[in-house]
Coordinates of C-alpha atoms and ligand atoms in Angstrom, one line a residue:
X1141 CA -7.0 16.6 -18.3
X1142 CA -8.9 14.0 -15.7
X1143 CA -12.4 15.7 -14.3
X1144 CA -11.5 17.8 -11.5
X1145 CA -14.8 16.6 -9.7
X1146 CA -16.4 13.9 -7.7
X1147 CA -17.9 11.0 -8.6
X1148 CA -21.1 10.4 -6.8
X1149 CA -24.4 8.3 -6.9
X1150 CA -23.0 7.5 -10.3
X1151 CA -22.7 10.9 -11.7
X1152 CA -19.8 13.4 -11.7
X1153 CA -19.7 16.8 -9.5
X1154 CA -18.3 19.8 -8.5
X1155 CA -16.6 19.6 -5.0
X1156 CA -18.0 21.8 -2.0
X1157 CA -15.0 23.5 -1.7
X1158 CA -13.8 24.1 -4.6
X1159 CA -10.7 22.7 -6.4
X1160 CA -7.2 22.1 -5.6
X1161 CA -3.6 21.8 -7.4
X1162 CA -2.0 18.7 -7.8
X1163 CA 1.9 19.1 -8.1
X1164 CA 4.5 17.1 -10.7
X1165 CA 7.1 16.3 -8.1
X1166 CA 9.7 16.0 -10.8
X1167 CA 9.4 19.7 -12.0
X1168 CA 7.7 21.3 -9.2
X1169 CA 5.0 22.5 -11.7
X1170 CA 1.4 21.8 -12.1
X1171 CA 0.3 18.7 -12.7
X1172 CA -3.8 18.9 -12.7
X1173 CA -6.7 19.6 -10.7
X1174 CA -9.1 17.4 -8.3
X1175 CA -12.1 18.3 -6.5
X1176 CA -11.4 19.6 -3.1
X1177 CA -14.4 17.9 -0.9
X1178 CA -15.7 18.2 2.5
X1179 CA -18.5 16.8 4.3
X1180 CA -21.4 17.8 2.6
X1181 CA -19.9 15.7 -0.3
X1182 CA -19.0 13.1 1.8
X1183 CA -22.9 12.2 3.3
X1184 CA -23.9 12.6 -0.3
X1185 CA -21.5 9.7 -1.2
X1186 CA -22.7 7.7 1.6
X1187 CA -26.1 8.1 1.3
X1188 CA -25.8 7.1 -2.5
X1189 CA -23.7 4.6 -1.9
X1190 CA -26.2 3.2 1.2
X1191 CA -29.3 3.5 -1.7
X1192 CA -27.0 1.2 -4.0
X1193 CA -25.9 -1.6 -1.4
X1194 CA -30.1 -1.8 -0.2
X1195 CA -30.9 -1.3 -4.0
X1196 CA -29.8 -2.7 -7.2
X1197 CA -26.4 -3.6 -6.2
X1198 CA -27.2 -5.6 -3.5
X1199 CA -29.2 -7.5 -5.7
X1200 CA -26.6 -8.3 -8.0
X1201 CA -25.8 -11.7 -8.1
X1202 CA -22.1 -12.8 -7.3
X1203 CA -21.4 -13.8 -10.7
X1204 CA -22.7 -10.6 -12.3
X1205 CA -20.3 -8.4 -10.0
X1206 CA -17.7 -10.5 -11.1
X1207 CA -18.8 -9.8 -14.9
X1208 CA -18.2 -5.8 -14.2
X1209 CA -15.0 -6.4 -12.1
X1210 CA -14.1 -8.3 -15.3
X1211 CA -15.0 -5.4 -17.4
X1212 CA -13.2 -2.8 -15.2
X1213 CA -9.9 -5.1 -15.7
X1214 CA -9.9 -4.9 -19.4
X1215 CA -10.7 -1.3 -19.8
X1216 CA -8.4 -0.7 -17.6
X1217 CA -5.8 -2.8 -19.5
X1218 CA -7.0 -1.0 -22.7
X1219 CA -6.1 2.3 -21.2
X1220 CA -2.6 1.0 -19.0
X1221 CA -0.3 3.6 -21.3
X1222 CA -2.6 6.3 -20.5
X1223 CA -3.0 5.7 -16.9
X1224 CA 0.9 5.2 -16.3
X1225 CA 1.7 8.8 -17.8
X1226 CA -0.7 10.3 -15.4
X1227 CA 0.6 7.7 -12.7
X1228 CA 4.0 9.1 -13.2
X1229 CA 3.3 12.6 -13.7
X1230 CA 2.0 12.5 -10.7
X1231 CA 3.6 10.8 -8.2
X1232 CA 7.0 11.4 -10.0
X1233 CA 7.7 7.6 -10.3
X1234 CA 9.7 6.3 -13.5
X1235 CA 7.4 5.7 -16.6
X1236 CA 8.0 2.0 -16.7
X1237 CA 7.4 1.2 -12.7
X1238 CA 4.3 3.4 -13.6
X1239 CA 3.4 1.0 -16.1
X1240 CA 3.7 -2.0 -13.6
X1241 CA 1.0 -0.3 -11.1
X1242 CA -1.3 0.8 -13.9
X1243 CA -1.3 -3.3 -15.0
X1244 CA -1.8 -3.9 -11.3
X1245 CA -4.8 -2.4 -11.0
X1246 CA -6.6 -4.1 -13.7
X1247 CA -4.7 -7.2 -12.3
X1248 CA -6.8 -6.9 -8.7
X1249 CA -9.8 -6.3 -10.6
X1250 CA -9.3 -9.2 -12.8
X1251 CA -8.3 -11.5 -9.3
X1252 CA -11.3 -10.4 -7.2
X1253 CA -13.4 -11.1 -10.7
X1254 CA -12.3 -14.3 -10.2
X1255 CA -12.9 -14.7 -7.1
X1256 CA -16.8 -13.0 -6.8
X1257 CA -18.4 -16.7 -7.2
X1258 CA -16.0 -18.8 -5.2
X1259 CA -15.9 -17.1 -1.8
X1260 CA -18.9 -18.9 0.6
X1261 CA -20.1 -20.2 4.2
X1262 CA -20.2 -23.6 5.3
X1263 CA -22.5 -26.3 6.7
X1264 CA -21.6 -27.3 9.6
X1265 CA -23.0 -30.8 11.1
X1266 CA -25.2 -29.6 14.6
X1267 CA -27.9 -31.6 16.2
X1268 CA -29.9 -34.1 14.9
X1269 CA -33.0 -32.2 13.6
X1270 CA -30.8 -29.4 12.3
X1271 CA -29.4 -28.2 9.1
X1272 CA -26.7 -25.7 10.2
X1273 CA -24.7 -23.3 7.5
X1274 CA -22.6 -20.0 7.1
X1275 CA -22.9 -17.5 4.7
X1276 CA -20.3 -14.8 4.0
X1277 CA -21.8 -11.7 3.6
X1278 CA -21.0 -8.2 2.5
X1279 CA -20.5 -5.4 5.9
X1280 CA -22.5 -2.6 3.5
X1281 CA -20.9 0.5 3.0
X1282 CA -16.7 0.7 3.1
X1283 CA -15.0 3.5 3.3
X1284 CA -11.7 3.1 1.8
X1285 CA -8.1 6.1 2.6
X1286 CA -5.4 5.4 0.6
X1287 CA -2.2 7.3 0.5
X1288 CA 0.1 8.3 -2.6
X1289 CA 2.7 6.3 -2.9
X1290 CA 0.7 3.5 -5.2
X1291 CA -2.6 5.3 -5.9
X1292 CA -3.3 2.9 -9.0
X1293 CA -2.2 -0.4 -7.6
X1294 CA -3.5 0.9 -3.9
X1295 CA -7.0 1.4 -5.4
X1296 CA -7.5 -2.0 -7.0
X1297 CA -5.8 -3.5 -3.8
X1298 CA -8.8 -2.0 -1.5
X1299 CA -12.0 -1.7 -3.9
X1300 CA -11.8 -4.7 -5.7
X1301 CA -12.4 -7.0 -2.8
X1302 CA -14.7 -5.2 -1.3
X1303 CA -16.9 -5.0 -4.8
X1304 CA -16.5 -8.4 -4.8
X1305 CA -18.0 -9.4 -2.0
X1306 CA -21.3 -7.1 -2.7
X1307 CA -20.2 -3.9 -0.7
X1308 CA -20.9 -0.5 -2.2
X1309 CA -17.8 1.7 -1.6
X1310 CA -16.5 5.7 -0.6
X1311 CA -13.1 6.1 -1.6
X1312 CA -10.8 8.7 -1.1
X1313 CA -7.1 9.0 -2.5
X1314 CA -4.5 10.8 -1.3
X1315 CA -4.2 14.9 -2.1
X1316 CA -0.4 14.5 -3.6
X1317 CA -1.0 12.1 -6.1
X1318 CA -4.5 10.7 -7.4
X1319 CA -5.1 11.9 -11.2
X1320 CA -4.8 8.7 -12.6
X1321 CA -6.9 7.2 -10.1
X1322 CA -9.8 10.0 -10.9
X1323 CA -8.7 8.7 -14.8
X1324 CA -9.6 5.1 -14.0
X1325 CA -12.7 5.7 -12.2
X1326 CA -13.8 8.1 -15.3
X1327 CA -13.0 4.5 -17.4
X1328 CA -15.0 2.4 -14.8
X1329 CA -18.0 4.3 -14.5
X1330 CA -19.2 3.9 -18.0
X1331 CA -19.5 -0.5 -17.4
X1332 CA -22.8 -0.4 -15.9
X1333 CA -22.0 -0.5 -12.5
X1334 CA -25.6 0.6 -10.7
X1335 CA -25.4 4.1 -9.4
X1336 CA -24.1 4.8 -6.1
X1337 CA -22.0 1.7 -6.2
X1338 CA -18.7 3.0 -6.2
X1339 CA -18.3 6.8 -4.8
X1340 CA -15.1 8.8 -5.7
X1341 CA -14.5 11.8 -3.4
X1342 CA -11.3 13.8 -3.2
X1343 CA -9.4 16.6 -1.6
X1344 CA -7.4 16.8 1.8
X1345 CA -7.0 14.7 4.5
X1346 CA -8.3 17.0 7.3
X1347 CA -11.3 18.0 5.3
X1348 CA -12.5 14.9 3.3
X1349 CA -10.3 12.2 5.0
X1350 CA -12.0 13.1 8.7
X1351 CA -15.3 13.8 7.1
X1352 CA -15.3 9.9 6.1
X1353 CA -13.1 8.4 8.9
X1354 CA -15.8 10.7 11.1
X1355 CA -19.6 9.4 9.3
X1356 CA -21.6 7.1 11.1
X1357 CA -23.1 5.7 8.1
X1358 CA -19.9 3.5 7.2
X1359 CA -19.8 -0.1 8.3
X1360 CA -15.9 -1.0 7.7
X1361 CA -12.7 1.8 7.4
X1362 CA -10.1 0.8 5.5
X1363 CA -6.9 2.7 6.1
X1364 CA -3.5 2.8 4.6
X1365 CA -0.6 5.5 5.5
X1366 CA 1.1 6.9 8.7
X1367 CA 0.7 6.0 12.4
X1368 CA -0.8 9.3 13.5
X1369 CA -3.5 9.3 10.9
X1370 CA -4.6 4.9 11.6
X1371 CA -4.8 6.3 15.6
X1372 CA -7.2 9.0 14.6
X1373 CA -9.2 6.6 12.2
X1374 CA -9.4 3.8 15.0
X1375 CA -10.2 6.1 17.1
X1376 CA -13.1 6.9 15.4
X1377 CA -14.0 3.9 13.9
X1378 CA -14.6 2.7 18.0
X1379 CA -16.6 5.8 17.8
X1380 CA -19.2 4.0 15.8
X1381 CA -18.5 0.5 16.6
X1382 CA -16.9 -0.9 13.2
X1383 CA -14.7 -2.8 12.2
X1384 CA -11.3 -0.9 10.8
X1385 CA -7.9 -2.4 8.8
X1386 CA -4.8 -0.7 8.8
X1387 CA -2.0 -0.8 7.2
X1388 CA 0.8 1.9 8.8
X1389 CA 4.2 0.9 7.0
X1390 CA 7.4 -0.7 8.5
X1391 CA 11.3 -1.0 9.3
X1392 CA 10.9 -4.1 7.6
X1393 CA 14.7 -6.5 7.7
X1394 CA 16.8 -7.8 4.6
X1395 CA 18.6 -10.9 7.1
X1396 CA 21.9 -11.6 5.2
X1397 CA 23.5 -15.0 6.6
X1398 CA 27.2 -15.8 5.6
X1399 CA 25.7 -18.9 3.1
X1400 CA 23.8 -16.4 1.3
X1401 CA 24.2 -16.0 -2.5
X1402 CA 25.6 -12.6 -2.8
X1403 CA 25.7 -11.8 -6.3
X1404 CA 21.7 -12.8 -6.1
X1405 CA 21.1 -11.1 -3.2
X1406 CA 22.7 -7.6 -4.1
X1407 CA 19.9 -6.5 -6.9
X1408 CA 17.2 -7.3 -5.1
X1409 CA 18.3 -5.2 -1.5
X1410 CA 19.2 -2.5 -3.5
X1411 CA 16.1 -2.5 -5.6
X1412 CA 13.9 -3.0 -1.9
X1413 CA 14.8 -0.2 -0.7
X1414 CA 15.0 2.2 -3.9
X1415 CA 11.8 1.1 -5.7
X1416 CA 9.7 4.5 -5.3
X1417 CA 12.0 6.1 -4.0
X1418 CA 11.9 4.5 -1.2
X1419 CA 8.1 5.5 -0.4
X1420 CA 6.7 1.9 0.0
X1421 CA 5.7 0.7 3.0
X1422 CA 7.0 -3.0 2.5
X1423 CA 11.0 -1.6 1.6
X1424 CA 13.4 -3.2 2.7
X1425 CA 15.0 -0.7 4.9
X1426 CA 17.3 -2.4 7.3
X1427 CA 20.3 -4.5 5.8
X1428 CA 21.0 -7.4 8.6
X1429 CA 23.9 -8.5 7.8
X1430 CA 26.2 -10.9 9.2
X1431 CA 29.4 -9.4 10.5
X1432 CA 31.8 -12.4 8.2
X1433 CA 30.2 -11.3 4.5
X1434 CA 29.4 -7.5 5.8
X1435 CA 32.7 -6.1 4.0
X1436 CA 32.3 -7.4 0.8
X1437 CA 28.8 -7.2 0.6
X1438 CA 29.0 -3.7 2.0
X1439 CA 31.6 -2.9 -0.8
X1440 CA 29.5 -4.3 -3.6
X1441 CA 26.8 -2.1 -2.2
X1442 CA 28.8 1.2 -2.1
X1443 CA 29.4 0.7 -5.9
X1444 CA 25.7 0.1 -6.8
X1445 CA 24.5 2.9 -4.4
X1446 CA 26.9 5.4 -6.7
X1447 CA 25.4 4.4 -9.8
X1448 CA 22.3 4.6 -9.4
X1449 CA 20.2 7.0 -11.1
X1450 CA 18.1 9.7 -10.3
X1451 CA 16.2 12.4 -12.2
X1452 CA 12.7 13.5 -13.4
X1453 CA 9.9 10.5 -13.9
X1454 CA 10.2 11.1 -17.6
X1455 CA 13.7 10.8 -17.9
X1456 CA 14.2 7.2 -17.4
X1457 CA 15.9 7.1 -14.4
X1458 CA 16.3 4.4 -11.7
X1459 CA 14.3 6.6 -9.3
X1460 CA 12.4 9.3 -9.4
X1461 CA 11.9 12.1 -7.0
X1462 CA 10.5 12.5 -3.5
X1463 CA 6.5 12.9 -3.3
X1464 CA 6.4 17.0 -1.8
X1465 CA 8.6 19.0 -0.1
X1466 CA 7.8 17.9 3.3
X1467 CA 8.4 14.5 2.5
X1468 CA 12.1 15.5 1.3
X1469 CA 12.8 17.7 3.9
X1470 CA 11.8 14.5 6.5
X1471 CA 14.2 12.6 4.3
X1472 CA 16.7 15.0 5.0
X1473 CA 16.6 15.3 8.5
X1474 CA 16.4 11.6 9.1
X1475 CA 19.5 11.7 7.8
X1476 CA 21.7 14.4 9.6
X1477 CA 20.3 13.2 12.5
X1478 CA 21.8 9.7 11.8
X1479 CA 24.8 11.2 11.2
X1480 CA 24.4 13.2 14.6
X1481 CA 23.9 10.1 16.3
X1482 CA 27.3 8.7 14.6
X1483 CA 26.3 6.8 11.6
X1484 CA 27.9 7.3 8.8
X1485 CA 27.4 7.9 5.2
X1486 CA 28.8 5.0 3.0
X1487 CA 27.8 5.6 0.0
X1488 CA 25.4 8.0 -2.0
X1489 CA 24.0 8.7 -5.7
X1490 CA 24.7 11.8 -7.1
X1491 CA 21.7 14.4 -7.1
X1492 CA 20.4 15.5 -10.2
X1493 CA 20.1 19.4 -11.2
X1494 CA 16.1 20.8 -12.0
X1495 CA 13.8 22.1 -9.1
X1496 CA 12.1 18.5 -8.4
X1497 CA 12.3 16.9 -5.1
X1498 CA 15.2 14.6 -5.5
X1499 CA 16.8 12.4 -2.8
X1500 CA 19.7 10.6 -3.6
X1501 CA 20.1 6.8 -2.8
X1502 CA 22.3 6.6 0.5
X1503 CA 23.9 3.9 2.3
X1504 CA 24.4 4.3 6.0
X1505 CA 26.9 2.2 7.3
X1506 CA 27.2 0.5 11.3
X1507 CA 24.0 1.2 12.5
X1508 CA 23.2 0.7 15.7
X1509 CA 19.3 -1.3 15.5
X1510 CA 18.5 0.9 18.9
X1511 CA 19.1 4.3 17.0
X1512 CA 16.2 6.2 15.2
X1513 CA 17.1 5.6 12.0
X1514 CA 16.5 1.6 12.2
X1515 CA 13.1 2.4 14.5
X1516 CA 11.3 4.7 12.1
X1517 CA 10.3 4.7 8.8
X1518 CA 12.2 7.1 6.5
X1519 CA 9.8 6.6 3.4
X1520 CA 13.0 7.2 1.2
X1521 CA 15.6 5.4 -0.8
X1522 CA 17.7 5.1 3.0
X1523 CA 19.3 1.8 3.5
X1524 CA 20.7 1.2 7.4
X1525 CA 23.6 -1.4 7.1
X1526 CA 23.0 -3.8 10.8
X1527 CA 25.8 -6.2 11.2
X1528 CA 25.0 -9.3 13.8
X1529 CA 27.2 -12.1 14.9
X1530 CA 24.8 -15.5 14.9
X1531 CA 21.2 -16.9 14.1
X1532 CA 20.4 -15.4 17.4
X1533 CA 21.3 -12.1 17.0
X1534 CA 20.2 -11.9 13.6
X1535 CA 16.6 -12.9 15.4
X1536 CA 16.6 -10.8 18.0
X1537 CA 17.5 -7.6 15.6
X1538 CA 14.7 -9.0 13.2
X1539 CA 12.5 -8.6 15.0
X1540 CA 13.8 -5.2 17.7
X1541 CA 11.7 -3.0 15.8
X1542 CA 7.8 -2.0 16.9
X1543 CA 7.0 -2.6 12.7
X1544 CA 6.2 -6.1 11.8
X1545 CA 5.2 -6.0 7.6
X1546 CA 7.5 -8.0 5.8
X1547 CA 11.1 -9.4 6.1
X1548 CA 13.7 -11.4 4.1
X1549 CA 15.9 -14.3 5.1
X1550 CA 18.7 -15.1 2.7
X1551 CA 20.7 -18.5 3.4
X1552 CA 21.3 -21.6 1.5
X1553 CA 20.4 -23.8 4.6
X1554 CA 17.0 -25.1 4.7
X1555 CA 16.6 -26.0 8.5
X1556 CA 18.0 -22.3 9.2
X1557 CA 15.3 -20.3 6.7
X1558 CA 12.3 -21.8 8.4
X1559 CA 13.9 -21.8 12.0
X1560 CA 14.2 -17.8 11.3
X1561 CA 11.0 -17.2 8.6
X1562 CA 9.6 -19.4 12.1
X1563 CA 10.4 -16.8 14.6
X1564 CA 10.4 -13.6 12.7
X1565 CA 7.0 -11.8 13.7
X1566 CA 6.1 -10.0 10.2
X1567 CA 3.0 -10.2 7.6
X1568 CA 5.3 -12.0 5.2
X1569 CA 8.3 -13.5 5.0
X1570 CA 10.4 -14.2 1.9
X1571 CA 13.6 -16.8 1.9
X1572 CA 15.7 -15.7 -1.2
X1573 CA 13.7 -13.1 -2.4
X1574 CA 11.8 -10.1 -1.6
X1575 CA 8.3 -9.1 -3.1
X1576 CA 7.7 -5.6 -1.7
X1577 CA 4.1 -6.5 -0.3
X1578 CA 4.2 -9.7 -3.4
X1579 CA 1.3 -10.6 -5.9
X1580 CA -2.2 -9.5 -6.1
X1581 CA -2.5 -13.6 -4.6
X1582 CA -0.6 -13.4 -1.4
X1583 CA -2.0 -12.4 1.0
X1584 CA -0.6 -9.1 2.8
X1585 CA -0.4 -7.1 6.3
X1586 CA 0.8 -6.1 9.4
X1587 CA 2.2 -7.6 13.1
X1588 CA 2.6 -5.1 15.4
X1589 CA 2.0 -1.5 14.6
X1590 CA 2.2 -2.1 11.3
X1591 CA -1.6 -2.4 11.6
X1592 CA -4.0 -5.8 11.4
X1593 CA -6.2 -7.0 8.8
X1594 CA -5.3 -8.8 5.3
X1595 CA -5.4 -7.6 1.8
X1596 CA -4.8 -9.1 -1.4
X1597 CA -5.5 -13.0 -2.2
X1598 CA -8.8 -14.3 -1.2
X1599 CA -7.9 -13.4 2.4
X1600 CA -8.9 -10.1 1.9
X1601 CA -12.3 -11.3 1.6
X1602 CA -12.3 -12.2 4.9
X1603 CA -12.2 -9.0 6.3
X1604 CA -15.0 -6.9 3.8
X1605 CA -17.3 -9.7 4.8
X1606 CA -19.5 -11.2 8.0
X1607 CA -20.3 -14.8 8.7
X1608 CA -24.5 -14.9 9.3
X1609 CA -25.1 -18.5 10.4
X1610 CA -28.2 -19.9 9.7
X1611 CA -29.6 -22.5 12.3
X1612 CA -32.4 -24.3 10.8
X1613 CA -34.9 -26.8 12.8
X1614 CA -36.7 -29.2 10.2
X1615 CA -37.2 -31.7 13.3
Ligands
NAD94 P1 -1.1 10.4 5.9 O1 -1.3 9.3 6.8 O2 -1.3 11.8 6.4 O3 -2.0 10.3 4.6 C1 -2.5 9.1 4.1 C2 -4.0 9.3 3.7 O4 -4.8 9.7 4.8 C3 -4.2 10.4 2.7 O5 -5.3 10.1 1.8 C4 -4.6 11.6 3.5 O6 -5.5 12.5 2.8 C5 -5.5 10.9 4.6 N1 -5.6 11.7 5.8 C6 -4.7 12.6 6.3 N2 -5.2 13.0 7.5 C7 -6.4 12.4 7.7 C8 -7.4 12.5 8.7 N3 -7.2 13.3 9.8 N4 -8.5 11.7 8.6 C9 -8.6 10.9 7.6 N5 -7.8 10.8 6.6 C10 -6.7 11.6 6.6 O7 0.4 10.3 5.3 P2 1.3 11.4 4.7 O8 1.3 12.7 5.4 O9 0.9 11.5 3.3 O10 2.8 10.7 4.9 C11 3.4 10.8 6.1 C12 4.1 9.5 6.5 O11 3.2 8.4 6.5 C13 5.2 9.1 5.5 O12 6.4 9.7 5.7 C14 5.3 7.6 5.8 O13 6.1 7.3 6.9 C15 3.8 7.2 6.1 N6 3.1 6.7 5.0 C16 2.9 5.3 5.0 C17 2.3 4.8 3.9 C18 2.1 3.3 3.8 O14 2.0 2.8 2.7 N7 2.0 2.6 4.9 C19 1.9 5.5 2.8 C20 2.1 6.9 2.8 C21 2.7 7.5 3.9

């Protein structure tokens, strides 16, 4: 069992407000306990963490933070079997993708490690009589909200950067799924970090989540999950004058052009939009697809779609189930209402028996890129087949969405994949391939209302960090 408590000026503690349930999606069971948190826990974890950034972590060195990054990846690594049964248990994702995101964690720790003693200002040449230079420094305190789709790989993608750089941090996870995470920061704090450094407080959105998005005493908000909640958190964060990322999901487009190797293409659309069940906010969710190929590409589709898997995390299946109930039941209706609107059903997976929260895999074909079901993110294993006539069309579709996050482009002619990679307004754009959001190295975001600010890569530094210049007259 993880500690069902807070971790705060580098000790662990009780909630304010008790203690909440945390569900295994695949049974509909219990799954564990976490603090449930408020306020009062929340200006505790600031405060400490505001002690820590003006105290002994501030005074730690770049290449000493980097040391206990270092040390967080290999414990981390040590425990990656541990921390992907709780990963899965929790979020109801298949043991072996839980695997993957308990290495990726250690992975951004190990990166940003790296990366501690090789981030820096300039000197730029200024008057005679001057010496002129930048210095990138950390913002102070960063609140970080992430939500449950990745909680491992989510929480080295937002704290490791900004530990990096020399900020101390208040993280919350998500209320559906963070018992591994509590796991790994039970691992971390034991390295020596100073007290106060990193601040671990959980329990629900309205409570917690608005307590943190709400205190003056942050200097940067990190945000990632729905629309509604980045509004209220920008909103805030204007409250107090400081400086906020978000990152709010996408429709994000597969483009299919009639030169496109099929048989490589086929795995990777179907595993973009299936990975996680289709909670990731970088799936591929709209299939572009040029109206020539879209027949037998549709019909090699229809027999994957029926063979995929689904059942409990521990089972081995392709997918697993759907986060909570509310999340399937929003699956659901995205669904009949597509159907409503006259798209049809072209394929599906069969549905496993058991009381978890399973959605089956389904392939709707002819969809109109106007209807709801191509403007709004399902956050489920719900692939829209688009078919479009030329370069043009396949552009304009693209890019008809108010998402920009990622996108794919999948032709065998050169001049075409940078004209369209060119004129495709998303974070990232793959030709042949599709990374769901990519390595710890490249660096990721949103166009559009997919939110602004980079993660992951040294970008990400950019934005937990200021640039002081230093103007200096030596005559
Ligand atoms: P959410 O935005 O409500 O939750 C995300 C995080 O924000 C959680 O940690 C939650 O506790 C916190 N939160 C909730 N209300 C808050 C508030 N008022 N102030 C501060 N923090 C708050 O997302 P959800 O309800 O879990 O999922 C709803 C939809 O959001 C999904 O269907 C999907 O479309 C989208 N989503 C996107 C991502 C993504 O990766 N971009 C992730 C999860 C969900």
């Amino acid at each position: 069992m993880t500690k069902a408590q807070n971790f705060i000026n580098g000790k662990w503690v009780d909630g304010s407000l008790g203690k909440l349930d945390m569900l295994n999606p695949s049974y509909d069971r219990k799954a564990g306990e976490i603090a449930r948190s408020g306020k009062e826990d929340v200006d505790a974890a600031v405060k400490a963490a505001r002690a820590a950034f003006e105290g002994m972590w501030g005074k730690t060195s770049a290449e000493d933070r980097g040391r206990l990054l270092y040390k967080a990846a290999q414990v981390l690594l040590e425990n990656v079997d541990e921390l992907a049964e709780l990963e899965s248990k929790d979020t109801g994702k298949p043991l072996k993708q839980a695997k993957t995101d308990a290495t990726l964690i250690a992975r951004y720790f190990e990166f940003y490690a790296g990366a501690a003693d090789k981030f820096h200002g300039d000197t730029i040449p200024f008057k005679d009589g001057y010496t002129v230079y930048t210095q990138r420094v950390p913002l102070g305190v960063t609140g970080h909200i992430i939500p449950w789709n990745y909680p491992l790989q989510m929480t080295g993608r937002t704290l490791a950067p900004a530990l990096a750089a020399g900020n101390a941090v208040v993280f919350k996870p998500a209320e559906d799924a963070c018992l591994a995470v509590v796991r790994a920061f039970e691992l971390i704090s034991e390295l020596g970090f100073p007290a106060g450094t990193l601040n671990l407080v959980t329990g629900l959105g309205q409570e917690v989540g608005a307590a943190l998005a709400n205190h003056p005493g942050i200097d940067h908000m990190a945000f990632t999950g729905s629309p509604e909640v980045g509004i209220e958190i920008m909103k805030n964060s204007a409250n107090h004058i400081r400086p906020v990322l978000l990152e709010l999901g996408g429709k994000s487009p597969q483009v299919i052009f009639n030169d496109a190797d099929l048989d490589a293409a086929l795995p990777v659309v179907v595993n973009a939009i299936i990975q996680n069940a289709g909670q990731t906010c970088s799936a591929g969710s709209r299939l572009v697809i040029q109206e020539d190929i879209h027949d037998e590409f549709v019909d090699k589709l229809i027999e994957r779609f029926k063979k995929i898997k689904v059942g409990p995390a521990d089972s081995d299946p392709d997918i697993g189930p759907i986060i909570n109930k509310k999340q399937l039941k929003r699956v659901e209706d995205f669904v009949k209402r597509a159907e409503e609107a006259g798209a049809t059903i072209l394929a599906q997976a069969e549905k496993p028996e058991g009381d978890g929260y399973f959605f089956p895999p389904t392939l709707m074909g002819r969809v109109n890129n106007d209807s709801y079901i191509a403007q709004n993110e399902v956050f489920g294993p719900v692939l829209a087949v688009i078919p479009f006539k030329d370069e043009a069309d396949a552009i304009r579709i693209a890019n008809d969405v108010e998402y920009g996050l990622i996108a794919a482009v999948w032709t065998k002619d050169n001049g075409r994949a940078h004209r369209v990679t060119n004129a495709i307004h998303a974070g990232q754009v793959y030709v042949n391939g599709y990374g769901a959001g990519g390595g710890v190295e490249l660096p990721f975001g949103g166009m559009k209302k997919s939110g602004f600010g980079r993660e992951k890569g040294f970008e990400a530094l950019y934005d937990v960090t200021a640039v002081k210049t230093v103007v200096i007259n030596h005559g």
